[in-house]
PDB file of C-alpha atoms in Angstrom:
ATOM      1  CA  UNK A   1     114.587  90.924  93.657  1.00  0.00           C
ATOM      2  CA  UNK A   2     115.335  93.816  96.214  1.00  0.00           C
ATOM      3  CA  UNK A   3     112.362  93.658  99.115  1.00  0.00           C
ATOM      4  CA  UNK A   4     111.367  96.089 101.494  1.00  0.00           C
ATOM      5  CA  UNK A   5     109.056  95.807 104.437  1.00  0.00           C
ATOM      6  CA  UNK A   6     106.787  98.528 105.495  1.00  0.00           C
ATOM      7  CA  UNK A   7     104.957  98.879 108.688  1.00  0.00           C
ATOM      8  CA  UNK A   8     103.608 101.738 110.977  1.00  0.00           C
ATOM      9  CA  UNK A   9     101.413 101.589 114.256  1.00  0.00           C
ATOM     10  CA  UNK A  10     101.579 105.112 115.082  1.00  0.00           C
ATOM     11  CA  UNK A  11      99.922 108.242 113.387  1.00  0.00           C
ATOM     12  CA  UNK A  12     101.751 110.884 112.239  1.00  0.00           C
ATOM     13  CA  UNK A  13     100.900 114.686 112.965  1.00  0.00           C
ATOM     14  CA  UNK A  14     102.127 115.176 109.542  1.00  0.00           C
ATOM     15  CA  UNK A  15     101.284 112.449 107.568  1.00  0.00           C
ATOM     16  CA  UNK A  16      97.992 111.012 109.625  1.00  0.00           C
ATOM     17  CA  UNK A  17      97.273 107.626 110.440  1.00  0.00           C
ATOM     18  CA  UNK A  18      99.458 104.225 109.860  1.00  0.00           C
ATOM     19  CA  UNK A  19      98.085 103.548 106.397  1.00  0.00           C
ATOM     20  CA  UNK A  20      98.324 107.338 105.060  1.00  0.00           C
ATOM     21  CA  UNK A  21     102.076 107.410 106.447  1.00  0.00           C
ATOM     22  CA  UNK A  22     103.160 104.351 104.486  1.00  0.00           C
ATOM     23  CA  UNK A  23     101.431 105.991 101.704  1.00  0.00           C
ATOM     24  CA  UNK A  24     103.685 108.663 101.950  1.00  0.00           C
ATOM     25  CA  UNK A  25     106.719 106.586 102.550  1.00  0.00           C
ATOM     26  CA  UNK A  26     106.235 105.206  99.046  1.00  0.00           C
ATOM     27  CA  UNK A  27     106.275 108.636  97.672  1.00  0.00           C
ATOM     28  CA  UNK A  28     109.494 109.315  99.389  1.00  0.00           C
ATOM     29  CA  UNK A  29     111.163 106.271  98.294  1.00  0.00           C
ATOM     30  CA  UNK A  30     110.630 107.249  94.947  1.00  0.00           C
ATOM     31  CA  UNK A  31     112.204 110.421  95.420  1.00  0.00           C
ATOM     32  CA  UNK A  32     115.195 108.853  96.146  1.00  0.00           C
ATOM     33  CA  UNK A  33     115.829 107.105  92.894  1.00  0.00           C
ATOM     34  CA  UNK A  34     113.850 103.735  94.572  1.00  0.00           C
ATOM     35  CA  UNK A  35     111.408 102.683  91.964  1.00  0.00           C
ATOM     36  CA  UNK A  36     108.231 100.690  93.391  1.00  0.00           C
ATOM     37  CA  UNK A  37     107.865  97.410  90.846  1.00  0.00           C
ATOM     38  CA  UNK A  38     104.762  95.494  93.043  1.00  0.00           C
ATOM     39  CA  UNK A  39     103.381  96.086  96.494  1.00  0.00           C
ATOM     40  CA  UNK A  40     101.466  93.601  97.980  1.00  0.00           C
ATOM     41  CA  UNK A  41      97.833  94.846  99.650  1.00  0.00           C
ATOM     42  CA  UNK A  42      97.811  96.483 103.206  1.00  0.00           C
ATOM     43  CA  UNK A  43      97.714  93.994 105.693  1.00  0.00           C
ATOM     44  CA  UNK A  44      96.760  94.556 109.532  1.00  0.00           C
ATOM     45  CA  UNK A  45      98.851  92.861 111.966  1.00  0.00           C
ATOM     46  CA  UNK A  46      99.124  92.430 115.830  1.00  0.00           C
ATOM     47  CA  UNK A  47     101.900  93.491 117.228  1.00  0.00           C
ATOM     48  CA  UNK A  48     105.328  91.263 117.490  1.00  0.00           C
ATOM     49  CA  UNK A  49     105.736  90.128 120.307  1.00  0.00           C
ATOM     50  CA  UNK A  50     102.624  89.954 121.900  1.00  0.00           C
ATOM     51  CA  UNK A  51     101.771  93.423 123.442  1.00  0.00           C
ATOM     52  CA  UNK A  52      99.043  96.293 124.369  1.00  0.00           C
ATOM     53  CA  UNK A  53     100.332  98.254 121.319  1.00  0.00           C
ATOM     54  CA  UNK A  54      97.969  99.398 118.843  1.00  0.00           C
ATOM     55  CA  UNK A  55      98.222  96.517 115.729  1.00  0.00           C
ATOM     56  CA  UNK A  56      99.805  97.236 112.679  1.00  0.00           C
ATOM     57  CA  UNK A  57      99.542  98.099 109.042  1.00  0.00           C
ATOM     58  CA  UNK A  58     102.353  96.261 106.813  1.00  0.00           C
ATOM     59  CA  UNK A  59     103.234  95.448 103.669  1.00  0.00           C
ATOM     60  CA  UNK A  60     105.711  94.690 101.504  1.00  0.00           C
ATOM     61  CA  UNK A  61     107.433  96.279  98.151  1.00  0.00           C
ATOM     62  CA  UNK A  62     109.345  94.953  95.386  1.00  0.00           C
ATOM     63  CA  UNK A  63     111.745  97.634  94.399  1.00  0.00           C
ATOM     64  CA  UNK A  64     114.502  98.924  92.104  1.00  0.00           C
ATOM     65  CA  UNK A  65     116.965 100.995  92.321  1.00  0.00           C
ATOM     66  CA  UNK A  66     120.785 101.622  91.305  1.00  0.00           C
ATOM     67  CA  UNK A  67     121.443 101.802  94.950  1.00  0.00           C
ATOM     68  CA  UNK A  68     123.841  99.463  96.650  1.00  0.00           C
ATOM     69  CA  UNK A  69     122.144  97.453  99.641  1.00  0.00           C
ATOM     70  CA  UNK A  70     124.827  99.593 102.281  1.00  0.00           C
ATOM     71  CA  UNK A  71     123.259 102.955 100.384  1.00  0.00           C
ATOM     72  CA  UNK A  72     119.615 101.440 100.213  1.00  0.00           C
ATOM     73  CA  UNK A  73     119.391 100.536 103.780  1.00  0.00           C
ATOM     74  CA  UNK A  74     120.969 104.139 104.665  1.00  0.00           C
ATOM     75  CA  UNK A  75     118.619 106.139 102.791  1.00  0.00           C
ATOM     76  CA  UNK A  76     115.500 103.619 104.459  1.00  0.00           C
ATOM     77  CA  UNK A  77     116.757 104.912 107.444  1.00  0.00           C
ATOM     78  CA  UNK A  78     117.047 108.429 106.444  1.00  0.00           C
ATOM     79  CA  UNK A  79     113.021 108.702 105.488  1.00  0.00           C
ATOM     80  CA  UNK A  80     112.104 107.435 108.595  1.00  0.00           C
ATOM     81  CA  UNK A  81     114.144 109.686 110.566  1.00  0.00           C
ATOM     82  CA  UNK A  82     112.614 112.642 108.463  1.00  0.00           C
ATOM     83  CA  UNK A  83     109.460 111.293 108.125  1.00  0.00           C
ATOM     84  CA  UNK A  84     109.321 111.347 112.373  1.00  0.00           C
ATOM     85  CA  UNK A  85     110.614 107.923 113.574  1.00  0.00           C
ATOM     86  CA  UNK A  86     112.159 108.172 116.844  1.00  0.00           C
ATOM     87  CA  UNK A  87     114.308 104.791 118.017  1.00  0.00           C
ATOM     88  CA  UNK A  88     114.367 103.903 121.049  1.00  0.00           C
ATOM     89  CA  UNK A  89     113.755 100.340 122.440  1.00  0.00           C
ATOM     90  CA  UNK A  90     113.278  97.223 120.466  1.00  0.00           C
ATOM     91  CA  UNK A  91     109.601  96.385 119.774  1.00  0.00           C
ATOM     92  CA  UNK A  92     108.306  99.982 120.303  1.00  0.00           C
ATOM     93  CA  UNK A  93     105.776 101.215 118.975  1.00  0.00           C
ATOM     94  CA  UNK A  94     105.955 103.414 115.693  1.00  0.00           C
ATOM     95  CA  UNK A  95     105.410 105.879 112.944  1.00  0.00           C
ATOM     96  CA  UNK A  96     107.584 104.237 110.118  1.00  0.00           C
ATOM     97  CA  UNK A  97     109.236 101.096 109.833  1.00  0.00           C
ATOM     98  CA  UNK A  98     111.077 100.230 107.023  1.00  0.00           C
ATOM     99  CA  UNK A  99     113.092  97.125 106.594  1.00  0.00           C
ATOM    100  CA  UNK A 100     115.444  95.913 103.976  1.00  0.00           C
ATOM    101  CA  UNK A 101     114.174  92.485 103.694  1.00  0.00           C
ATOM    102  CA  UNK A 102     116.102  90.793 100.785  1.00  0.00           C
ATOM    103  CA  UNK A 103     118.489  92.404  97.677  1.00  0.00           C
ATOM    104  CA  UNK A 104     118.689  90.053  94.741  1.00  0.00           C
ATOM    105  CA  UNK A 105     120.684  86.535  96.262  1.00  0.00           C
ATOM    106  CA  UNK A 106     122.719  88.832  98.463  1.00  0.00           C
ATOM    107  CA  UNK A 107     123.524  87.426 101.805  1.00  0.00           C
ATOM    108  CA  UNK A 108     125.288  90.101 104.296  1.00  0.00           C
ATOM    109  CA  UNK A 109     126.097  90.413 107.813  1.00  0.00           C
ATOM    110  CA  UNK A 110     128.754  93.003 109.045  1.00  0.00           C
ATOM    111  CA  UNK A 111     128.769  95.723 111.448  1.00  0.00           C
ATOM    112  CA  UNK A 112     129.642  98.796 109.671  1.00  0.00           C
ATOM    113  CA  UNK A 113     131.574 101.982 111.010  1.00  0.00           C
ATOM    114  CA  UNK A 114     129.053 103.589 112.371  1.00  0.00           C
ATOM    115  CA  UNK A 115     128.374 100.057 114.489  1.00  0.00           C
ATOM    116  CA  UNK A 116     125.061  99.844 112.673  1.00  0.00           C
ATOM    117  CA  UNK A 117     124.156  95.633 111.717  1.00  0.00           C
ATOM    118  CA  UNK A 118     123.470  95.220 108.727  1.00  0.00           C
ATOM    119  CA  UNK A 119     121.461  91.458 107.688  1.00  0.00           C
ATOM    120  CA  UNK A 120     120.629  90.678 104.769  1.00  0.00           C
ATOM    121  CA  UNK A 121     118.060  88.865 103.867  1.00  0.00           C
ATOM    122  CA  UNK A 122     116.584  90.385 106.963  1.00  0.00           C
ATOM    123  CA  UNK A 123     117.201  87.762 109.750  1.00  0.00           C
ATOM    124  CA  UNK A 124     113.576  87.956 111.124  1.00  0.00           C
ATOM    125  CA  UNK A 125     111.342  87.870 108.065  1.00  0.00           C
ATOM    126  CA  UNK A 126     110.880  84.200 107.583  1.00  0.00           C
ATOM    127  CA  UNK A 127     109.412  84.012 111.166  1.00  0.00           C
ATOM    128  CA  UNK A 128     106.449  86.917 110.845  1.00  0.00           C
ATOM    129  CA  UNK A 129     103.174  86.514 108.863  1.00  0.00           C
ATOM    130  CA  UNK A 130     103.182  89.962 108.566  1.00  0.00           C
ATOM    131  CA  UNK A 131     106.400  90.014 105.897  1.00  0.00           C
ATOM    132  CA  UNK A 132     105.755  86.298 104.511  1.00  0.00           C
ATOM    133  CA  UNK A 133     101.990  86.654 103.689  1.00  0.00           C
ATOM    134  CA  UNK A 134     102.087  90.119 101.783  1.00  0.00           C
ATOM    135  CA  UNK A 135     105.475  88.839 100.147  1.00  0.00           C
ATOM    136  CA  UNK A 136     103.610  85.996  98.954  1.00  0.00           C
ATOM    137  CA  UNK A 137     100.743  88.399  97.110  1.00  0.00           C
ATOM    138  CA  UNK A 138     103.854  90.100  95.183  1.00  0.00           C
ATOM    139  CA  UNK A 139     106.837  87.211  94.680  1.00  0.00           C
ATOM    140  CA  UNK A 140     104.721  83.169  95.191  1.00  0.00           C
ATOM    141  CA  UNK A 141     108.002  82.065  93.683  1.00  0.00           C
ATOM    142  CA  UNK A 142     110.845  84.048  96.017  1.00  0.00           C
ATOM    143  CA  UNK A 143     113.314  81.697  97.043  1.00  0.00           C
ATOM    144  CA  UNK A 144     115.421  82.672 100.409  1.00  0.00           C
ATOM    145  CA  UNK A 145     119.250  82.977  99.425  1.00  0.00           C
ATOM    146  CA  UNK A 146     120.333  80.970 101.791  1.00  0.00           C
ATOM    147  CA  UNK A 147     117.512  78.758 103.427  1.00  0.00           C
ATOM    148  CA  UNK A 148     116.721  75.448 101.443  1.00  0.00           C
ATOM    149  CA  UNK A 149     112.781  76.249 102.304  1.00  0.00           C
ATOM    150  CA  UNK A 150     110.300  77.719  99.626  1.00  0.00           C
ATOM    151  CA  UNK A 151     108.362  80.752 100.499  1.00  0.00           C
ATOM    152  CA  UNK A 152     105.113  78.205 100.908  1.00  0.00           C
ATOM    153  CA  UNK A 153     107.053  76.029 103.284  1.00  0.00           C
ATOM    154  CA  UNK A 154     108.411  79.223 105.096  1.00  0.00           C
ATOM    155  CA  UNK A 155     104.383  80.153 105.610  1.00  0.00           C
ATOM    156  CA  UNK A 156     103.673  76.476 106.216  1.00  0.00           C
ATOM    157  CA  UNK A 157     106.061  77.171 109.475  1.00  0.00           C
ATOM    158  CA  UNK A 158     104.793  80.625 110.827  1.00  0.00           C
ATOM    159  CA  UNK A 159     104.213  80.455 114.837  1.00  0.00           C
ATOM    160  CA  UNK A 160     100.545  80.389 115.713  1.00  0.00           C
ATOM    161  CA  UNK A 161     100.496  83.330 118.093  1.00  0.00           C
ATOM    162  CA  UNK A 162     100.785  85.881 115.306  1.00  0.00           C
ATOM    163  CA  UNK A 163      97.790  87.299 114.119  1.00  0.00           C
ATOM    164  CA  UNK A 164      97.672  89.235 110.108  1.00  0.00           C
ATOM    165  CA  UNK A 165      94.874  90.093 107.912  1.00  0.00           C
ATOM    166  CA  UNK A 166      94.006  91.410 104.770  1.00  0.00           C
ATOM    167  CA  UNK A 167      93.105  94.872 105.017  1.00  0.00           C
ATOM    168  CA  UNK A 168      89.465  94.902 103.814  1.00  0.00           C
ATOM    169  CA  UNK A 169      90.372  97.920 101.844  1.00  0.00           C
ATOM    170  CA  UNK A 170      93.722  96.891 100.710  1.00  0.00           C
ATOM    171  CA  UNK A 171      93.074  95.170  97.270  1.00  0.00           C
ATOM    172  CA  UNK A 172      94.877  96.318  93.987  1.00  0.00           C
ATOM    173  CA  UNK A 173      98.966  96.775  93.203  1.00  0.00           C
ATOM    174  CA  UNK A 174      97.953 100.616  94.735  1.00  0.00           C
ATOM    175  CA  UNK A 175      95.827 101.196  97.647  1.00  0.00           C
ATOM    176  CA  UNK A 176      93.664 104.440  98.032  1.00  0.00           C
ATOM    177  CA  UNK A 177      95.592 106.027  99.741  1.00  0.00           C
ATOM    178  CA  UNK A 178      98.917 106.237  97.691  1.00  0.00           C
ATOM    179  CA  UNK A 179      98.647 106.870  93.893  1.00  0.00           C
ATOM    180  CA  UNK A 180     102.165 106.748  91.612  1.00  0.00           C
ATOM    181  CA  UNK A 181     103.009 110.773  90.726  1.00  0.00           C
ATOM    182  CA  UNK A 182     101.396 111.689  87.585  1.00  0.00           C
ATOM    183  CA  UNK A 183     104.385 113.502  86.183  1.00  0.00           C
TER     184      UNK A 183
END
């Protein structure tokens, strides 16, 4: 199973606010040969760490794609940088994040050329609600690749400071704001 986290905190002058950018994100993954299988509802999350940022909107997406995980993660971070995400410090606040969570029982971790890490399963995601919980609503059976835990147990151990909720709007494989292209 090839997993993708989505989150934004930021609106968009183009796309509008957090929920209506990852909405459009979807779109774009599409039209890059990334198929969307499940995604789980919106969820609203504070930020990680603890900050004065505005909270989050996240999510997560069980994908296909012929892609390899070196091209997928390339072309994730391609549509953010055209769909306005701007790096700059760890933690910042955004318009667009997407994350490369897990591909199939792949385990990598390599610095490539351009002396961009690449981890995956995503070294992070088994210690935020805000990637276990939605992941849960799409995959209640996803086993780790590499960590003896189950995805319950992995929940079971979340740190209490992290605050995520259901989106009260976010029921439903597709949310309101993002339909699949009628072709």
């Amino acid at each position: 199973m090839i997993l993708i986290g989505l989150g934004a905190n930021l609106s968009s002058q183009q796309f509008g606010p957090p929920r209506a950018t990852l909405g459009a994100a979807l779109e774009r993954l599409q039209t890059h040969g990334i198929e969307i299988s499940r995604r789980s509802p919106w969820y609203r999350s504070a930020p990680v760490p603890v900050s004065d940022q505005p909270w989050y909107v996240n999510g997560v997406a069980s994908v296909t794609t012929r892609l390899s995980a070196d091209d997928l993660l390339e072309t994730l971070l391609l549509i953010e940088a055209g769909m306005g995400r701007v790096r700059s410090e760890p933690n910042a606040p955004r318009i667009l994040d997407l994350d490369l969570l897990a591909y199939n029982q792949l385990s990598i971790d390599k610095t490539t050329v351009g002396g961009v890490h690449v981890a995956v399963p995503h070294p992070r995601m088994t210690d935020r609600s805000f990637v276990m919980l939605p992941l849960a609503d799409i995959a209640p059976t996803w086993r780790h690749p590499t960590l003896p835990m189950s995805l319950t147990e992995f929940i079971q151990a979340l740190p209490s400071d992290q605050s995520t909720e259901p989106m009260a709007d976010a029921s439903g494989i597709f949310g309101t704001e993002w339909r699949i292209p009628e072709n």
